[in-house]
Amino acid sequence: MGDSRFSHQWCYLLFLVCLLLLIRAEGGGIPITIVETAKAKGAVCLDGSPPAYHLQRGSGSGINNWLVHMEGGGWCDDITSCLERKNTYKGSSSKMEKTMGFSGILGSKQAANPDFYNWNRIKIKYCDGSSFTGDVEAVDPKTQLYFRGERVWQAVIDDLLAKGMKNAQNAILSGCSAGGLAAILHCDKFKSLLPATARVKCVSDAGYFIHGKDVAGGFEIENFFGGIVGLHGSVKSLPPSCTSKNKPELCFFPQYVTQTMQTPLFVINSGYDFWQLKNIMAPSAADPKGAWKSCKLDLTKCSADQLKTVQDYRLQFLSALNTGAGSNPSNGYFIDSCYAHCQSGSATVWLADKSPVVANTVSKRLLYLHLHSCFPDSLLLHLHRFFLLTYLFSVFKSSFI
């Protein structure tokens, strides 16, 4: 028998080579931009370091088009969790990688990203833990934590405006997860900062977190979001059209914010978003005996009753979508049944030979999704919505062409 250690090392090296080739093919090596001038405005990460972003310039017909994407990465709702983030890339620009590659919606290859490949594409780094909403002036000398997410967002946008975004013809504010929520919370403000003639839309990928009931019959997620809003002083940064009618913590939920949003929004989400199933439907606080521990990590391990609860959560999600983003006819959405979280950043999901599309037959798409374990057989009955919403997505995108 051969040396298994050598075999494993060879496989690992091969994996690294393939990864590097993929990054290079999709626009790797994009340098980080540190906004040093932001410190004078108090616009800093949790540790007091200046904010940062990655920019790949547009070309040709996309020279005056801008896609600003906000990174995700959860939140911190108390001092302990914020201190844990403070000395990582989630809380300090000094800990961030100096270069990165773009893919998916940010990709630079026309074949893989035909609509946006030649736009000015930006990824704003996430280092505040509040979906870019915090604004507390005081800094506790004991913790040296800065809650300035809103200022960070504004400082980066100001820097981009000065670099040409003030002349934008088309612009999209997008984000994934906590960044997807930020895209909703900042959407109208983003539009207000751009030329009146610019066509502006927002895209939230896996950021439509719902005010959902958990398995204990409560709303533990409301307490969690309330902790974020209170700690970071987010109230004054949240859309006033929402806070004037609701408790501040409710305005961290897109279903309430989108009811009064003016700027067109497109939502990409799964009805079975794995973060929401784990943290909204079955958070640890609502499941002290751990009955849901295996199920929420692997749907194939759910009992029949648990699967029914999972499917009921999807209905909660669709209801929250319909009363929120769905109430505005200018909005669009793509809701699939994948056990996934964030789908626009991957080249294989965004647009590839095997990506789900409308033009091919339904049987081919069913086979592809089933083979890749996108969802258990018991959920296949929801696919008709998947293909309908694929069509809606294509209509929404065509308005930019």
CSV table of C-alpha atoms in Angstrom, one decimal, residues 27-349:
chain,number,residue,atom,x,y,z
A,27,GLY,CA,-10.6,38.3,-10.4
A,28,GLY,CA,-8.2,37.4,-7.6
A,29,GLY,CA,-5.7,39.7,-6.0
A,30,ILE,CA,-8.0,42.7,-5.6
A,31,PRO,CA,-6.2,45.0,-3.1
A,32,ILE,CA,-7.8,46.3,0.0
A,33,THR,CA,-8.5,50.0,0.3
A,34,ILE,CA,-8.2,51.4,3.9
A,35,VAL,CA,-10.2,54.6,4.4
A,36,GLU,CA,-7.7,56.4,6.6
A,37,THR,CA,-9.6,59.7,6.5
A,38,ALA,CA,-12.6,58.0,8.1
A,39,LYS,CA,-10.9,58.1,11.5
A,40,ALA,CA,-11.3,61.8,11.7
A,41,LYS,CA,-15.0,61.3,11.5
A,42,GLY,CA,-15.1,58.7,14.2
A,43,ALA,CA,-15.9,56.1,11.5
A,44,VAL,CA,-14.0,53.1,12.8
A,45,CYS,CA,-14.3,49.3,13.3
A,46,LEU,CA,-14.9,47.8,16.7
A,47,ASP,CA,-11.2,48.1,17.7
A,48,GLY,CA,-10.9,51.7,16.4
A,49,SER,CA,-9.2,50.9,13.1
A,50,PRO,CA,-10.4,52.6,9.9
A,51,PRO,CA,-12.9,50.9,7.6
A,52,ALA,CA,-12.0,49.1,4.4
A,53,TYR,CA,-13.2,47.8,1.1
A,54,HIS,CA,-12.1,46.1,-2.1
A,55,LEU,CA,-12.7,47.8,-5.5
A,56,GLN,CA,-12.4,46.5,-9.0
A,57,ARG,CA,-12.9,49.2,-11.5
A,58,GLY,CA,-15.5,49.0,-14.3
A,59,SER,CA,-14.8,49.2,-18.0
A,60,GLY,CA,-16.5,49.8,-21.3
A,61,SER,CA,-20.2,50.1,-21.1
A,62,GLY,CA,-20.0,49.5,-17.3
A,63,ILE,CA,-17.7,52.5,-16.5
A,64,ASN,CA,-20.5,54.5,-14.9
A,65,ASN,CA,-22.3,51.5,-13.2
A,66,TRP,CA,-21.7,50.6,-9.6
A,67,LEU,CA,-22.4,47.5,-7.6
A,68,VAL,CA,-21.7,48.0,-3.9
A,69,HIS,CA,-21.8,44.7,-2.0
A,70,MET,CA,-21.7,44.5,1.8
A,71,GLU,CA,-20.0,41.6,3.5
A,72,GLY,CA,-21.9,39.5,6.0
A,73,GLY,CA,-20.7,37.9,9.2
A,74,GLY,CA,-23.3,37.9,12.0
A,75,TRP,CA,-23.6,40.4,14.8
A,76,CYS,CA,-22.6,41.0,18.4
A,77,ASP,CA,-25.3,41.8,20.8
A,78,ASP,CA,-23.4,42.1,24.1
A,79,ILE,CA,-19.9,43.2,25.3
A,80,THR,CA,-18.6,39.7,25.5
A,81,SER,CA,-19.5,38.8,21.9
A,82,CYS,CA,-18.2,42.2,20.6
A,83,LEU,CA,-14.9,41.7,22.4
A,84,GLU,CA,-14.6,38.3,20.8
A,85,ARG,CA,-14.9,39.9,17.3
A,86,LYS,CA,-12.7,42.9,18.2
A,87,ASN,CA,-9.4,41.3,17.4
A,88,THR,CA,-10.5,39.4,14.3
A,89,TYR,CA,-11.2,40.4,10.8
A,90,LYS,CA,-14.8,40.9,11.8
A,91,GLY,CA,-13.8,43.7,14.1
A,92,SER,CA,-10.5,45.2,12.8
A,93,SER,CA,-9.2,46.2,9.4
A,94,SER,CA,-5.7,45.4,10.6
A,95,LYS,CA,-6.7,41.7,10.7
A,96,MET,CA,-8.2,41.6,7.2
A,97,GLU,CA,-6.6,40.0,4.2
A,98,LYS,CA,-4.8,42.4,2.0
A,99,THR,CA,-6.2,41.0,-1.2
A,100,MET,CA,-9.2,38.9,-2.2
A,101,GLY,CA,-10.9,37.5,-5.2
A,102,PHE,CA,-14.4,38.3,-6.5
A,103,SER,CA,-16.9,35.7,-7.8
A,104,GLY,CA,-20.6,35.3,-8.4
A,105,ILE,CA,-22.4,38.6,-8.6
A,106,LEU,CA,-19.0,40.3,-8.2
A,107,GLY,CA,-17.2,38.2,-10.8
A,108,SER,CA,-15.2,39.8,-13.6
A,109,LYS,CA,-15.8,37.1,-16.3
A,110,GLN,CA,-18.5,37.9,-18.8
A,111,ALA,CA,-19.5,34.3,-19.2
A,112,ALA,CA,-20.1,33.8,-15.5
A,113,ASN,CA,-21.5,37.2,-14.7
A,114,PRO,CA,-22.8,38.7,-17.9
A,115,ASP,CA,-24.9,41.5,-16.4
A,116,PHE,CA,-22.3,43.0,-14.0
A,117,TYR,CA,-18.9,41.8,-15.0
A,118,ASN,CA,-17.7,45.2,-16.3
A,119,TRP,CA,-19.3,47.3,-13.6
A,120,ASN,CA,-17.4,49.0,-10.8
A,121,ARG,CA,-17.7,46.2,-8.2
A,122,ILE,CA,-17.0,46.8,-4.5
A,123,LYS,CA,-17.1,44.7,-1.4
A,124,ILE,CA,-17.4,46.7,1.8
A,125,LYS,CA,-15.7,44.8,4.6
A,126,TYR,CA,-17.8,44.2,7.7
A,127,CYS,CA,-16.1,45.1,11.0
A,128,ASP,CA,-18.8,46.6,13.3
A,129,GLY,CA,-21.2,43.8,14.2
A,130,SER,CA,-24.4,45.8,13.7
A,131,SER,CA,-25.2,45.5,10.0
A,132,PHE,CA,-23.6,49.0,9.6
A,133,THR,CA,-26.1,50.7,12.0
A,134,GLY,CA,-24.2,51.5,15.1
A,135,ASP,CA,-23.5,55.1,16.2
A,136,VAL,CA,-22.4,55.6,19.9
A,137,GLU,CA,-20.1,58.5,20.6
A,138,ALA,CA,-18.9,57.3,24.0
A,139,VAL,CA,-16.2,54.7,24.3
A,140,ASP,CA,-15.8,52.7,27.5
A,141,PRO,CA,-12.1,52.9,28.4
A,142,LYS,CA,-12.3,49.4,29.9
A,143,THR,CA,-13.4,47.7,26.7
A,144,GLN,CA,-12.2,50.2,24.1
A,145,LEU,CA,-15.1,49.1,21.8
A,146,TYR,CA,-16.3,51.5,19.2
A,147,PHE,CA,-19.9,51.1,18.0
A,148,ARG,CA,-19.8,53.1,14.8
A,149,GLY,CA,-21.2,50.9,12.0
A,150,GLU,CA,-23.4,53.7,10.5
A,151,ARG,CA,-20.4,56.0,10.3
A,152,VAL,CA,-18.3,53.2,8.7
A,153,TRP,CA,-21.0,52.8,6.0
A,154,GLN,CA,-21.2,56.5,5.3
A,155,ALA,CA,-17.4,57.0,5.2
A,156,VAL,CA,-17.0,54.2,2.6
A,157,ILE,CA,-19.9,55.5,0.5
A,158,ASP,CA,-18.4,59.0,0.7
A,159,ASP,CA,-15.1,57.6,-0.5
A,160,LEU,CA,-16.7,55.8,-3.4
A,161,LEU,CA,-18.7,58.9,-4.4
A,162,ALA,CA,-15.5,60.8,-4.6
A,163,LYS,CA,-14.0,58.1,-6.8
A,164,GLY,CA,-16.7,58.4,-9.4
A,165,MET,CA,-19.9,57.0,-8.0
A,166,LYS,CA,-21.3,60.5,-7.9
A,167,ASN,CA,-21.7,60.1,-11.7
A,168,ALA,CA,-23.4,56.7,-11.5
A,169,GLN,CA,-26.0,55.9,-14.2
A,170,ASN,CA,-26.9,52.6,-12.6
A,171,ALA,CA,-26.2,51.5,-9.1
A,172,ILE,CA,-27.0,48.5,-6.9
A,173,LEU,CA,-26.5,48.2,-3.2
A,174,SER,CA,-26.3,44.5,-2.3
A,175,GLY,CA,-25.2,42.3,0.6
A,176,CYS,CA,-25.2,38.8,2.0
A,177,SER,CA,-26.6,37.7,5.4
A,178,ALA,CA,-25.9,40.6,7.9
A,179,GLY,CA,-24.8,42.6,4.8
A,180,GLY,CA,-28.0,41.6,3.0
A,181,LEU,CA,-30.0,43.1,6.0
A,182,ALA,CA,-27.8,46.2,5.7
A,183,ALA,CA,-28.7,46.5,2.0
A,184,ILE,CA,-32.4,46.8,3.1
A,185,LEU,CA,-31.8,49.1,6.0
A,186,HIS,CA,-29.6,51.5,3.9
A,187,CYS,CA,-31.4,51.2,0.6
A,188,ASP,CA,-33.4,54.4,0.5
A,189,LYS,CA,-30.5,56.4,1.9
A,190,PHE,CA,-28.2,55.0,-0.7
A,191,LYS,CA,-30.5,56.2,-3.4
A,192,SER,CA,-30.7,59.6,-1.9
A,193,LEU,CA,-26.9,60.0,-2.1
A,194,LEU,CA,-26.8,59.3,-5.9
A,195,PRO,CA,-27.8,61.5,-8.9
A,196,ALA,CA,-31.5,61.9,-9.3
A,197,THR,CA,-31.1,60.5,-12.8
A,198,ALA,CA,-29.4,57.3,-11.7
A,199,ARG,CA,-31.4,54.0,-11.7
A,200,VAL,CA,-30.9,52.5,-8.2
A,201,LYS,CA,-32.0,49.2,-6.8
A,202,CYS,CA,-31.0,47.0,-3.9
A,203,VAL,CA,-30.4,43.3,-3.6
A,204,SER,CA,-30.6,41.4,-0.3
A,205,ASP,CA,-29.1,37.9,-0.4
A,206,ALA,CA,-30.0,35.8,2.7
A,207,GLY,CA,-30.8,39.0,4.5
A,208,TYR,CA,-34.5,38.7,4.9
A,209,PHE,CA,-34.6,37.6,8.5
A,210,ILE,CA,-38.1,37.2,9.7
A,211,HIS,CA,-39.8,38.0,13.0
A,212,GLY,CA,-40.5,34.3,13.3
A,213,LYS,CA,-42.0,32.2,16.0
A,214,ASP,CA,-39.6,29.6,17.5
A,215,VAL,CA,-40.2,26.0,18.5
A,216,ALA,CA,-41.0,27.1,22.1
A,217,GLY,CA,-43.7,29.4,20.8
A,218,GLY,CA,-41.8,32.6,21.5
A,219,PHE,CA,-39.7,35.1,19.5
A,220,GLU,CA,-36.2,34.7,20.8
A,221,ILE,CA,-34.9,36.5,17.7
A,222,GLU,CA,-36.6,39.7,18.8
A,223,ASN,CA,-34.6,39.7,22.0
A,224,PHE,CA,-31.4,39.1,20.1
A,225,PHE,CA,-32.0,41.9,17.6
A,226,GLY,CA,-33.1,44.1,20.5
A,227,GLY,CA,-29.7,43.6,22.1
A,228,ILE,CA,-27.9,44.6,18.9
A,229,VAL,CA,-30.0,47.8,18.5
A,230,GLY,CA,-29.6,48.8,22.1
A,231,LEU,CA,-25.9,48.1,22.4
A,232,HIS,CA,-24.9,49.8,19.2
A,233,GLY,CA,-27.2,52.7,19.5
A,234,SER,CA,-28.8,51.8,16.1
A,235,VAL,CA,-32.1,53.5,16.7
A,236,LYS,CA,-31.2,56.8,15.0
A,237,SER,CA,-29.7,54.9,12.0
A,238,LEU,CA,-32.7,52.7,11.3
A,239,PRO,CA,-35.3,54.0,8.7
A,240,PRO,CA,-37.5,56.6,10.4
A,241,SER,CA,-40.4,55.5,8.3
A,242,CYS,CA,-40.3,52.2,10.3
A,243,THR,CA,-39.2,53.4,13.7
A,244,SER,CA,-42.1,56.0,13.7
A,245,LYS,CA,-44.5,53.1,13.7
A,246,ASN,CA,-42.8,50.3,15.5
A,247,LYS,CA,-40.5,49.4,18.3
A,248,PRO,CA,-36.9,50.0,17.2
A,249,GLU,CA,-35.9,46.3,17.4
A,250,LEU,CA,-38.7,45.4,15.0
A,251,CYS,CA,-37.1,47.7,12.4
A,252,PHE,CA,-34.2,45.2,12.3
A,253,PHE,CA,-36.7,42.9,10.6
A,254,PRO,CA,-37.1,43.4,6.8
A,255,GLN,CA,-40.8,42.5,6.8
A,256,TYR,CA,-41.5,45.8,8.7
A,257,VAL,CA,-38.9,48.0,7.0
A,258,THR,CA,-39.9,47.0,3.4
A,259,GLN,CA,-43.5,48.1,4.0
A,260,THR,CA,-42.4,51.7,3.6
A,261,MET,CA,-39.3,51.4,1.4
A,262,GLN,CA,-39.3,53.5,-1.7
A,263,THR,CA,-36.4,52.1,-3.6
A,264,PRO,CA,-36.9,48.8,-5.6
A,265,LEU,CA,-35.6,45.8,-3.8
A,266,PHE,CA,-34.8,42.3,-5.0
A,267,VAL,CA,-34.7,39.5,-2.4
A,268,ILE,CA,-32.7,36.3,-2.9
A,269,ASN,CA,-33.4,33.8,-0.1
A,270,SER,CA,-34.2,30.3,0.7
A,271,GLY,CA,-37.5,29.4,2.3
A,272,TYR,CA,-35.4,26.9,4.3
A,273,ASP,CA,-32.4,29.2,5.0
A,274,PHE,CA,-30.2,27.2,7.3
A,275,TRP,CA,-29.2,30.2,9.5
A,276,GLN,CA,-32.8,31.0,10.1
A,277,LEU,CA,-33.8,27.4,10.9
A,278,LYS,CA,-30.9,27.2,13.4
A,279,ASN,CA,-31.3,30.6,15.0
A,280,ILE,CA,-34.8,31.8,14.5
A,281,MET,CA,-36.9,28.6,14.3
A,282,ALA,CA,-34.9,26.5,16.8
A,283,PRO,CA,-32.4,28.6,18.8
A,284,SER,CA,-30.7,27.0,21.7
A,285,ALA,CA,-32.6,29.1,24.1
A,286,ALA,CA,-35.9,27.7,22.8
A,287,ASP,CA,-34.5,24.1,22.8
A,288,PRO,CA,-32.8,23.6,26.1
A,289,LYS,CA,-32.9,19.8,25.8
A,290,GLY,CA,-31.4,19.7,22.4
A,291,ALA,CA,-34.3,17.9,20.6
A,292,TRP,CA,-33.6,19.9,17.5
A,293,LYS,CA,-29.8,19.8,17.5
A,294,SER,CA,-29.4,17.1,14.8
A,295,CYS,CA,-32.4,18.1,12.7
A,296,LYS,CA,-31.5,21.8,12.3
A,297,LEU,CA,-28.0,20.8,11.1
A,298,ASP,CA,-29.2,18.1,8.7
A,299,LEU,CA,-32.8,18.0,7.5
A,300,THR,CA,-32.5,14.3,6.6
A,301,LYS,CA,-32.2,13.6,10.4
A,302,CYS,CA,-35.5,15.3,11.2
A,303,SER,CA,-38.6,13.4,12.3
A,304,ALA,CA,-41.8,13.7,10.4
A,305,ASP,CA,-43.1,16.1,13.0
A,306,GLN,CA,-40.0,18.2,12.8
A,307,LEU,CA,-40.2,18.3,9.0
A,308,LYS,CA,-43.7,19.6,9.4
A,309,THR,CA,-42.4,22.4,11.7
A,310,VAL,CA,-39.7,23.2,9.2
A,311,GLN,CA,-42.2,23.4,6.4
A,312,ASP,CA,-44.5,25.6,8.6
A,313,TYR,CA,-41.5,27.9,9.1
A,314,ARG,CA,-41.2,28.3,5.4
A,315,LEU,CA,-44.9,29.4,5.4
A,316,GLN,CA,-44.0,32.0,8.1
A,317,PHE,CA,-41.2,33.2,5.8
A,318,LEU,CA,-43.4,33.5,2.8
A,319,SER,CA,-46.1,35.4,4.8
A,320,ALA,CA,-43.4,37.8,6.1
A,321,LEU,CA,-42.2,38.3,2.5
A,322,ASN,CA,-45.7,38.9,1.2
A,323,THR,CA,-46.6,41.5,3.8
A,324,GLY,CA,-43.2,43.2,3.5
A,325,ALA,CA,-41.3,43.2,0.2
A,326,GLY,CA,-44.1,41.5,-1.6
A,327,SER,CA,-46.5,44.4,-0.9
A,328,ASN,CA,-44.6,46.7,-3.3
A,329,PRO,CA,-45.1,45.8,-7.0
A,330,SER,CA,-41.7,47.3,-7.9
A,331,ASN,CA,-39.9,44.6,-5.8
A,332,GLY,CA,-38.9,41.2,-6.9
A,333,TYR,CA,-37.7,38.0,-5.3
A,334,PHE,CA,-36.1,34.6,-5.9
A,335,ILE,CA,-37.1,32.1,-3.2
A,336,ASP,CA,-35.8,28.6,-3.6
A,337,SER,CA,-36.0,25.6,-1.4
A,338,CYS,CA,-32.3,25.0,-0.9
A,339,TYR,CA,-30.9,24.4,2.6
A,340,ALA,CA,-28.5,27.3,2.0
A,341,HIS,CA,-27.5,30.7,3.2
A,342,CYS,CA,-26.1,33.3,0.7
A,343,GLN,CA,-26.2,32.2,-2.9
A,344,SER,CA,-25.1,35.2,-5.1
A,345,GLY,CA,-21.4,35.0,-4.2
A,346,SER,CA,-20.7,31.6,-5.7
A,347,ALA,CA,-20.0,31.3,-9.4
A,348,THR,CA,-21.4,27.8,-9.5
A,349,VAL,CA,-24.8,29.0,-8.1
